[in-house]
Each structure stands twice: as C-alpha cells, then as structure tokens.
Amino acid sequence: MTEADFDYLCTFVRARSGLALTPEKRYLLESRLQPLARTRGFETLAALVRALQAGGNGELEQAVVEAMTTNETFFFRDKTPFETLRNDIMPRLLEARAGSRSLRIWCAAASTGQEPYSLAMMLDQMGERLAGWRVEILGTDISTQALERARAGLYSQFEVQRGLPIQLLVRYFTQVGDQWQIAPQLRERVIFRPFNLLHDFSPLGTFDVVFCRNVLLYFDMALKADILARLGRQIAPDGCLFLGAAETVIGLGDEVEMHPTLRGVYVPRRRGATRAA
Amino acid sequence: MKHCLVVDDSAVIRKVARRILEALAFEVSEAEDGAQALDRCRLSMPEAVLLDWNMPVMDGYEFLKALRQLPGGDRPKVIFCTTENDVAHIAKALQAGADEYIMKPFDKDIVEAKFQEVGLV
Ligand SMILES: C[S@@+](CC[C@H](N)C(=O)[O-])C[C@H]1O[C@@H](n2cnc3c(N)ncnc32)[C@H](O)[C@@H]1O
C-alpha cells in the first residue's frame, strides 16, 4: 500500500468514526481491509481505495469503517461497574425516580451486546424492587454487523465463559447447537440501534445511566473531550457515567467529573456551579 | 500459596491446566481419578479442585458428592472442567455443590475468568 493510500484511509476512517489510526497501525489496517477488498471483488487494496475515492458507495464506506472497529467485549466486563451500579447507584435512583418509576440506560458502544445484556440480567435479578418500573436499555454502536449479532443474542461457548457466572448461564441462556442464546425476555428488554458517537446526541434524550466503555480509547484527546462534554449534557443531573477500567476524564474538560466517593463513576458537572479554580 | 488439585485422567489436560494455574500463582497437585483425588483431600484440603467428569474408577460427580461429605470438604471451590457441555449436566453439577463449570475446550482466559468468579484470583 502506498503512503498516500494509507493516509487517505486513515483520514477517511477518522472522519467517519473518530478512530485514530497511527502509522504503527498500518499492519492492522492492511490485515482488516485486505480480506474485505477480496470479498468485494477488488484485485488490490489500492483498487478499493480508488472505489472509495470515486464516492457514491455508502455501503462500501460503512463496511470499511466497520472493518476497522474492534468489537471485543465480554459479559460483566471488569465486574465492579456492575456491582457499583447495583449496590450504590440503583438504590439512589429507585428513590429519586419513585414518582415516575422509569429509568433510561444507554450503552453507547454496545458492540455484540454483552454489556447491555449484562445490565438486563442484573436488573432482572433485582426482581420485586423493579416491579412496575419501566426500564429502558438502549444499546447503540457504529457497527451494524456487531448489532446484528447483539440482536440475535447468540454466543459461542467461548464467549459465555468469559465473565458470565455459570448460574446466570443456566438461568438466562438456552443451548442452540454449539451456541448459547440469551432468553427472549432479556432480548426484548434491550433496544439495539445503529448510532455514531460523532453525531448529535440530543435526539436520544436524557439518560439516568450511561455506559460508554472501552471506545473513547480509540479516539484522540480532542474528540474524547468533545464526546465527554456532549455526554455530560445527556445525563440527568443525578445520573452517572461509567467508563472503561483504563479510561479517565483527567485532562478532558470539565463537563463530567469523578464521583466524589465511587471509583470509576463519573457525574455531569453541576449546572450553574462555579468552576473550580 | 493457594493449592489447586487438578483431577483428570488425561495427562495432557493435567499438564495444560498445571501450566495455566501456576501462571496464576497456584500450587498444583494432580490426581488421575476421583478416588485418588479423594485420598489427596483427606490428607489436606486444597483451596480449589479443577475436576473432570468422566474418569475411570470414580468419576467427577461421585467425587464431588463424597468430597462434600468429608470434614472440611465444603471449603474447596470446585470447578468442573469437562466435555459434558449441556445444561442437564451443568445443573446436576451445581446441585451437587459445584461452584463453577468450564466447558472444554478451554483456554487460559476462561480458566482465569472462572477462578475470578469463585474469588480465588
Ligand atoms: C471494544 S468495544 C467495547 C464494547 C463494550 N462497551 C465493552 O466495554 O466491552 C468498542 C465498540 O465501539 C464501537 N465504536 C467505535 N467507534 C464508534 C463510533 N464512532 N460510534 C459508535 N460506536 C463506535 C465499535 O464498533 C465497538 O463495537
């Protein structure tokens, strides 16, 4: 691949998805796009680049972006966020929303569904305490392929053994051939929709809890700060945000800040509050 | 150091499991069937047992039931590791007091995740 083609692809992918590809990611780009080029009938990667440059092939453009996403995820990833949500956040929200009896949760990088389904299982286990409540779980991702898998709720034996306690597997999954499928009542609880984090969040409305985990790490500082600022505005004043275990808001503006006591939890800056010096 | 007893009639599986568990800082001992494993547990209770189902002499299920009857036999975390990959077997194992269940084939990530699940990693 020529330097110019590599630069073109980097600029293209970044403009469409925010994913920042550094020169050392060249091998990754080639290993992901070579097979795509082949299945689309292009002789070479260069030919695929020419097709992108010619424009007008939205479906190919989307496929290129999707091929560059990393969809790795697993059930109850890092555990603590789910425990914190159940033990510390939910009790307060249940009190605060006792009037409306409704909650909205957004998984902003839902990938193949393990994260929103983990939330759905967790909520299901809260049983009686949520009886009569309307809890919406929205799972969005830029990758339509990942979302298709998420909607099907079908996982390999390998996937159900990473992070999912065996009791939950037995309780919420059925065996389909050598795969495992999550129960229909949990599948119905999660709404999956394609959504690009570069786009305006306001049509999605306000959320009580947002999971935006292990996606910002693929973006540059400016974009991280921009997304965090916009996320801050979609979160209810008493709501909260969960980031990936290795992610932070330090140096990324002040629209969201660390929760005073709960580790790994972020809250929108109090509106009208004076900025700390 | 935490002690894990690996019970499997396949020497290859025992070796693979040993390598993974030692990397997770376990002290590992081995048994080839349930009867041998029970003898080992009578000498000293391990913190964990990684347990195959189908074995000659005494299978994993019989071993687990016998283990839970021994004094102190309720303490070890028992993790099945078997090709019996159906819900009926899993449910039966849990009923008999298994703590976790690994479906073969497994790899390092799965073993680590399951030992985390039972609080030993
Ligand atoms: C590593 S996965 C994280 C999955 C899950 N949140 C977790 O923590 O396990 C990252 C996901 O972000 C998605 N993604 C990347 N860029 C995106 C964008 N601009 N808008 C929405 N989703 C994006 C990818 O498609 C991928 O599924």
Coordinates of C-alpha atoms and ligand atoms in Angstrom, one line a residue:
Chain A
M1 CA 0.0 0.0 0.0
T2 CA 1.3 3.4 -0.9
E3 CA 1.9 6.1 1.7
A4 CA -0.8 8.2 0.0
D5 CA -3.4 5.4 0.1
F6 CA -2.6 4.7 3.8
D7 CA -3.1 8.4 4.6
Y8 CA -6.3 8.5 2.6
L9 CA -7.7 5.5 4.6
C10 CA -6.6 7.0 7.9
T11 CA -8.3 10.3 7.2
F12 CA -11.4 8.5 5.8
V13 CA -11.8 6.2 8.8
R14 CA -11.2 9.0 11.3
A15 CA -13.7 11.4 9.6
R16 CA -16.4 8.7 9.6
S17 CA -15.8 7.1 13.1
G18 CA -13.3 9.0 15.0
L19 CA -11.0 6.0 15.1
A20 CA -7.4 7.4 15.2
L21 CA -5.0 5.2 13.2
T22 CA -1.4 5.9 13.9
P23 CA 1.4 4.8 11.4
E24 CA 2.1 1.8 13.6
K25 CA -1.5 0.6 13.0
R26 CA -0.6 0.1 9.3
Y27 CA -0.4 -3.7 9.7
L28 CA -3.9 -3.6 11.4
L29 CA -5.4 -1.6 8.6
E30 CA -4.0 -4.0 5.9
S31 CA -5.0 -7.1 7.8
R32 CA -8.5 -5.9 8.2
L33 CA -9.1 -4.4 4.8
Q34 CA -7.3 -6.9 2.6
P35 CA -10.0 -9.6 3.2
L36 CA -12.7 -7.0 2.7
A37 CA -11.2 -5.9 -0.6
R38 CA -11.1 -9.6 -1.7
T39 CA -14.7 -10.4 -0.8
R40 CA -15.8 -7.2 -2.6
G41 CA -14.1 -8.3 -5.7
F42 CA -11.2 -5.8 -5.7
E43 CA -7.9 -7.1 -7.0
T44 CA -5.9 -5.0 -4.6
L45 CA -6.3 -2.7 -1.6
A46 CA -5.4 0.1 -3.9
A47 CA -8.5 -0.7 -6.1
L48 CA -10.7 -0.5 -3.0
V49 CA -9.2 2.9 -2.2
R50 CA -10.0 4.1 -5.7
A51 CA -13.6 3.0 -5.3
L52 CA -13.8 4.9 -2.0
Q53 CA -12.3 8.0 -3.7
A54 CA -14.8 7.7 -6.5
G55 CA -17.5 8.1 -3.9
G56 CA -21.2 7.2 -4.0
N57 CA -20.8 3.7 -2.5
G58 CA -22.2 4.2 1.0
E59 CA -22.4 0.5 1.7
L60 CA -18.7 0.0 1.0
E61 CA -17.8 3.1 3.0
Q62 CA -19.7 1.7 6.0
A63 CA -18.1 -1.7 5.6
V64 CA -14.6 -0.2 5.6
V65 CA -15.4 1.7 8.8
E66 CA -16.9 -1.4 10.5
A67 CA -13.9 -3.5 9.5
M68 CA -11.7 -1.1 11.4
T69 CA -13.7 -1.3 14.7
T70 CA -12.6 -3.5 17.5
N71 CA -15.6 -5.2 18.9
E72 CA -14.0 -7.2 21.7
T73 CA -16.3 -7.3 24.8
F74 CA -17.5 -9.8 27.4
F75 CA -20.2 -10.2 29.9
F76 CA -19.9 -8.3 33.1
R77 CA -16.6 -6.8 31.9
D78 CA -14.5 -5.6 34.9
K79 CA -17.3 -6.6 37.3
T80 CA -17.0 -3.6 39.6
P81 CA -19.1 -1.2 37.4
F82 CA -22.0 -3.6 37.5
E83 CA -21.6 -4.1 41.3
T84 CA -21.4 -0.3 41.8
L85 CA -24.4 0.2 39.7
R86 CA -26.4 -2.4 41.6
N87 CA -25.3 -1.6 45.1
D88 CA -24.7 2.1 45.1
I89 CA -26.4 3.8 42.1
M90 CA -29.6 1.8 41.7
P91 CA -30.9 2.2 45.3
R92 CA -30.5 6.0 45.0
L93 CA -32.1 6.1 41.6
L94 CA -35.0 4.0 42.7
E95 CA -35.6 6.5 45.5
A96 CA -35.2 9.5 43.2
R97 CA -37.5 8.2 40.5
A98 CA -40.1 6.6 42.7
G99 CA -42.6 9.1 41.2
S100 CA -42.1 8.4 37.5
R101 CA -41.0 4.8 38.0
S102 CA -38.9 5.0 34.9
L103 CA -35.2 4.8 34.1
R104 CA -33.2 5.1 31.0
I105 CA -29.9 3.4 30.5
W106 CA -27.7 3.9 27.4
C107 CA -24.8 1.6 26.3
A108 CA -23.1 3.9 23.9
A109 CA -20.7 1.3 22.5
A110 CA -22.7 -1.9 22.8
S111 CA -20.8 -4.0 20.3
T112 CA -22.1 -7.5 20.2
G113 CA -24.4 -7.0 23.2
Q114 CA -22.7 -8.5 26.2
E115 CA -22.7 -5.2 28.1
P116 CA -26.4 -4.3 27.7
Y117 CA -27.4 -7.9 28.3
S118 CA -25.3 -8.0 31.5
L119 CA -27.3 -4.9 32.6
A120 CA -30.5 -6.6 31.7
M121 CA -29.6 -9.7 33.7
M122 CA -28.6 -7.6 36.7
L123 CA -31.9 -5.7 36.6
D124 CA -33.8 -8.9 36.2
Q125 CA -32.2 -10.2 39.4
M126 CA -33.4 -7.1 41.2
G127 CA -36.8 -8.7 40.8
E128 CA -39.5 -7.2 43.0
R129 CA -37.7 -3.9 43.6
L130 CA -38.3 -3.1 39.9
A131 CA -41.8 -4.5 39.6
G132 CA -44.0 -1.9 37.9
W133 CA -41.0 0.1 36.6
R134 CA -40.2 0.9 33.0
V135 CA -36.5 0.5 32.5
E136 CA -35.3 1.2 29.0
I137 CA -31.9 -0.2 27.9
L138 CA -30.7 1.3 24.7
G139 CA -27.6 -0.3 23.1
T140 CA -26.0 1.6 20.2
D141 CA -22.9 1.1 18.1
I142 CA -21.5 2.2 14.8
S143 CA -21.1 -1.4 13.7
T144 CA -24.3 -2.8 12.2
Q145 CA -22.6 -6.2 12.0
A146 CA -22.0 -6.2 15.7
L147 CA -25.5 -5.0 16.4
E148 CA -26.9 -7.8 14.2
R149 CA -25.1 -10.3 16.5
A150 CA -26.3 -8.4 19.5
R151 CA -30.0 -8.7 18.4
A152 CA -29.6 -12.4 17.8
G153 CA -28.2 -12.8 21.2
L154 CA -26.3 -15.9 20.1
Y155 CA -22.9 -16.5 21.7
S156 CA -20.2 -19.1 21.3
Q157 CA -19.2 -21.4 24.1
F158 CA -16.0 -19.3 24.5
E159 CA -17.9 -16.0 24.8
V160 CA -20.3 -17.3 27.5
Q161 CA -17.4 -18.5 29.6
R162 CA -15.8 -15.1 30.0
G163 CA -17.3 -13.1 32.8
L164 CA -20.7 -14.9 33.0
P165 CA -21.2 -16.8 36.2
I166 CA -22.4 -20.3 35.5
Q167 CA -25.7 -19.8 37.4
L168 CA -26.6 -16.9 35.1
L169 CA -25.8 -19.1 32.0
V170 CA -28.1 -21.8 33.3
R171 CA -30.8 -19.3 34.2
Y172 CA -30.8 -17.0 31.2
F173 CA -29.5 -19.0 28.2
T174 CA -30.6 -21.9 26.1
Q175 CA -28.4 -24.1 24.1
V176 CA -28.8 -23.8 20.3
G177 CA -26.4 -26.3 18.7
D178 CA -23.0 -25.4 20.0
Q179 CA -24.0 -21.9 20.8
W180 CA -25.9 -20.3 23.6
Q181 CA -28.8 -17.9 23.1
I182 CA -30.0 -15.3 25.7
A183 CA -33.6 -15.6 26.8
P184 CA -36.3 -13.8 24.7
Q185 CA -37.5 -11.7 27.7
L186 CA -34.0 -10.3 28.1
R187 CA -33.6 -9.7 24.3
E188 CA -36.9 -7.8 24.4
R189 CA -35.6 -5.6 27.2
V190 CA -32.7 -4.2 25.1
I191 CA -33.3 -1.9 22.1
F192 CA -30.4 -2.0 19.6
R193 CA -29.9 0.8 17.2
P194 CA -27.0 2.0 15.0
F195 CA -25.6 5.2 16.2
N196 CA -22.4 7.1 15.6
L197 CA -20.8 8.9 18.6
L198 CA -19.7 11.6 16.2
H199 CA -23.3 12.6 15.7
D200 CA -25.6 14.8 17.8
F201 CA -26.8 13.0 21.0
S202 CA -29.8 15.2 21.7
P203 CA -32.4 13.2 19.6
L204 CA -31.6 10.3 22.1
G205 CA -32.9 12.2 25.0
T206 CA -31.7 12.2 28.6
F207 CA -30.4 9.1 30.4
D208 CA -30.0 8.2 34.1
V209 CA -27.1 5.9 33.4
V210 CA -24.6 5.9 30.5
F211 CA -22.1 3.2 29.8
C212 CA -19.5 4.5 27.4
R213 CA -16.8 1.9 27.9
N214 CA -13.7 1.0 26.0
V215 CA -14.5 3.1 23.0
L216 CA -13.0 6.5 23.8
L217 CA -9.6 5.0 24.0
Y218 CA -9.6 4.7 20.2
F219 CA -10.1 8.5 19.8
D220 CA -7.7 11.4 20.1
M221 CA -7.8 13.8 23.0
A222 CA -9.9 16.5 21.3
L223 CA -12.6 14.0 20.3
K224 CA -12.6 12.3 23.7
A225 CA -13.2 15.7 25.3
D226 CA -15.9 16.6 22.8
I227 CA -17.8 13.4 23.4
L228 CA -17.5 13.6 27.2
A229 CA -18.8 17.2 27.1
R230 CA -21.7 16.2 25.0
L231 CA -22.4 13.1 27.1
G232 CA -22.4 15.3 30.2
R233 CA -25.4 17.1 28.7
Q234 CA -27.4 13.9 28.1
I235 CA -27.1 12.7 31.6
A236 CA -29.7 13.6 34.3
P237 CA -28.2 15.8 37.0
D238 CA -28.3 13.0 39.5
G239 CA -27.4 10.4 36.8
C240 CA -24.0 8.9 36.1
L241 CA -21.5 7.7 33.5
F242 CA -19.3 4.6 33.5
L243 CA -16.1 4.5 31.5
G244 CA -13.7 1.6 30.8
A245 CA -11.4 0.5 33.6
A246 CA -8.4 2.1 32.0
E247 CA -10.2 5.3 30.9
T248 CA -10.4 8.7 32.7
V249 CA -11.7 12.2 32.3
I250 CA -8.5 13.8 33.6
G251 CA -7.4 16.5 31.1
L252 CA -10.5 16.1 29.1
G253 CA -12.5 19.2 30.1
D254 CA -14.9 19.7 33.0
E255 CA -18.4 18.7 31.7
V256 CA -18.1 15.4 33.6
E257 CA -16.2 14.8 36.8
M258 CA -15.2 12.0 39.1
H259 CA -17.9 10.9 41.5
P260 CA -16.8 12.1 45.0
T261 CA -16.8 8.7 46.5
L262 CA -17.5 6.0 43.9
R263 CA -14.5 4.8 42.0
G264 CA -14.9 4.6 38.2
V265 CA -18.1 6.6 38.3
Y266 CA -18.4 10.0 36.6
V267 CA -21.1 12.6 37.0
P268 CA -22.2 15.6 35.0
R269 CA -20.8 18.8 36.3
R270 CA -23.4 20.6 38.4
R271 CA -25.1 23.1 36.1
G272 CA -24.7 26.6 37.3
A273 CA -21.9 25.6 39.7
T274 CA -18.8 27.7 39.5
R275 CA -15.8 26.1 38.0
A276 CA -13.2 25.0 40.4
A277 CA -10.1 27.2 40.1
Chain B
M1 CA 0.3 -20.0 48.0
K2 CA -3.1 -21.4 47.2
H3 CA -3.4 -25.0 46.4
C4 CA -5.4 -26.4 43.4
L5 CA -5.9 -30.1 42.8
V6 CA -6.3 -31.0 39.2
V7 CA -8.3 -34.1 38.6
D8 CA -8.3 -35.5 35.1
D9 CA -7.4 -38.9 33.6
S10 CA -5.7 -37.2 30.6
A11 CA -2.1 -36.4 31.4
V12 CA -2.2 -33.8 28.6
I13 CA -5.1 -31.9 30.1
R14 CA -3.4 -32.0 33.6
K15 CA -0.2 -30.6 32.1
V16 CA -2.1 -27.8 30.3
A17 CA -4.1 -27.0 33.4
R18 CA -1.0 -27.0 35.6
R19 CA 0.7 -24.5 33.3
I20 CA -2.2 -22.1 33.4
L21 CA -2.8 -22.4 37.1
E22 CA 0.9 -22.0 38.0
A23 CA 0.9 -18.8 36.0
L24 CA -2.0 -17.7 38.2
A25 CA 0.2 -18.4 41.2
F26 CA -1.4 -21.6 42.4
E27 CA 0.5 -24.6 43.8
V28 CA -0.8 -27.5 41.7
S29 CA -1.1 -31.2 42.5
E30 CA -2.7 -33.8 40.3
A31 CA -4.9 -36.9 40.5
E32 CA -5.9 -39.3 37.8
D33 CA -9.4 -40.1 39.0
G34 CA -11.9 -39.3 41.8
A35 CA -10.6 -42.0 44.2
Q36 CA -7.1 -40.7 44.1
A37 CA -8.4 -37.2 44.4
L38 CA -10.4 -38.1 47.5
D39 CA -7.3 -39.6 49.1
R40 CA -5.4 -36.4 48.5
C41 CA -8.2 -34.3 50.0
R42 CA -8.2 -36.5 53.1
L43 CA -4.5 -35.7 53.6
S44 CA -5.0 -32.0 53.1
M45 CA -7.8 -29.9 51.7
P46 CA -6.9 -27.8 48.7
E47 CA -8.4 -24.3 48.2
A48 CA -9.7 -25.4 44.7
V49 CA -10.4 -28.5 42.7
L50 CA -10.4 -28.4 38.9
L51 CA -12.5 -31.5 38.1
D52 CA -13.1 -33.6 35.0
W53 CA -16.4 -35.5 34.8
N54 CA -15.7 -38.8 33.0
M55 CA -12.9 -40.7 34.6
P56 CA -12.2 -44.4 35.4
V57 CA -12.6 -45.8 39.0
M58 CA -14.6 -42.8 40.3
D59 CA -16.0 -40.0 38.2
G60 CA -16.0 -36.3 39.0
Y61 CA -19.6 -36.3 40.0
E62 CA -19.2 -39.1 42.6
F63 CA -16.0 -37.5 43.8
L64 CA -17.8 -34.1 44.4
K65 CA -20.6 -35.8 46.4
A66 CA -18.1 -37.7 48.5
L67 CA -15.9 -34.6 49.0
R68 CA -18.8 -32.5 50.3
Q69 CA -19.3 -35.2 53.0
L70 CA -15.7 -35.0 54.3
P71 CA -14.9 -32.9 57.3
G72 CA -13.9 -29.5 55.8
G73 CA -15.0 -30.8 52.4
D74 CA -17.4 -27.9 52.0
R75 CA -14.5 -25.5 51.8
P76 CA -12.7 -26.1 48.4
K77 CA -14.1 -24.3 45.4
V78 CA -14.9 -27.0 42.9
I79 CA -14.8 -26.1 39.2
F80 CA -15.8 -28.7 36.8
C81 CA -13.8 -28.9 33.6
T82 CA -15.4 -31.3 31.2
T83 CA -16.8 -32.0 27.7
E84 CA -20.2 -32.6 29.2
N85 CA -21.4 -29.3 27.8
D86 CA -25.2 -29.5 28.3
V87 CA -27.5 -27.8 30.7
A88 CA -28.6 -31.0 32.3
H89 CA -25.0 -31.9 33.3
I90 CA -24.3 -28.3 34.5
A91 CA -27.5 -28.2 36.6
K92 CA -26.6 -31.6 38.1
A93 CA -23.1 -30.4 39.0
L94 CA -24.4 -27.2 40.6
Q95 CA -26.9 -29.2 42.6
A96 CA -24.1 -31.5 43.9
G97 CA -22.3 -28.4 45.1
A98 CA -20.0 -27.4 42.2
D99 CA -19.0 -23.7 42.3
E100 CA -18.2 -23.1 38.7
Y101 CA -18.2 -25.0 35.4
I102 CA -15.8 -24.9 32.5
M103 CA -16.8 -26.4 29.2
K104 CA -14.0 -27.9 27.2
P105 CA -12.2 -26.9 25.1
F106 CA -10.9 -24.2 27.4
D107 CA -8.1 -21.7 27.4
K108 CA -6.2 -19.5 29.8
D109 CA -8.7 -16.7 29.7
I110 CA -11.6 -18.9 30.6
V111 CA -9.7 -20.6 33.5
E112 CA -8.7 -17.2 34.8
A113 CA -12.3 -15.8 34.5
K114 CA -13.7 -18.8 36.3
F115 CA -11.2 -18.7 39.1
Q116 CA -12.0 -15.0 39.5
E117 CA -15.7 -15.9 39.6
V118 CA -15.1 -18.1 42.7
G119 CA -12.9 -15.4 44.3
L120 CA -9.6 -17.2 44.1
V121 CA -7.9 -14.9 41.6
Ligands
LIG1 C1 -14.1 -2.6 22.4 S1 -15.8 -2.4 22.0 C2 -16.4 -2.0 23.6 C3 -17.7 -2.8 24.0 C4 -18.2 -2.6 25.4 N1 -18.6 -1.3 25.6 C5 -17.2 -3.1 26.4 O1 -16.6 -2.3 27.1 O2 -16.9 -4.3 26.5 C6 -15.8 -0.8 21.1 C7 -17.0 -0.6 20.3 O3 -17.1 0.8 19.9 C8 -17.7 0.9 18.7 N2 -17.4 2.2 18.0 C9 -16.2 2.6 17.5 N3 -16.3 3.9 17.0 C10 -17.6 4.2 17.3 C11 -18.4 5.4 17.0 N4 -17.8 6.5 16.4 N5 -19.7 5.5 17.3 C12 -20.2 4.4 17.9 N6 -19.6 3.3 18.3 C13 -18.3 3.2 17.9 C14 -17.1 -0.3 17.9 O4 -17.9 -0.7 16.8 C15 -17.0 -1.4 19.0 O5 -18.1 -2.2 18.9

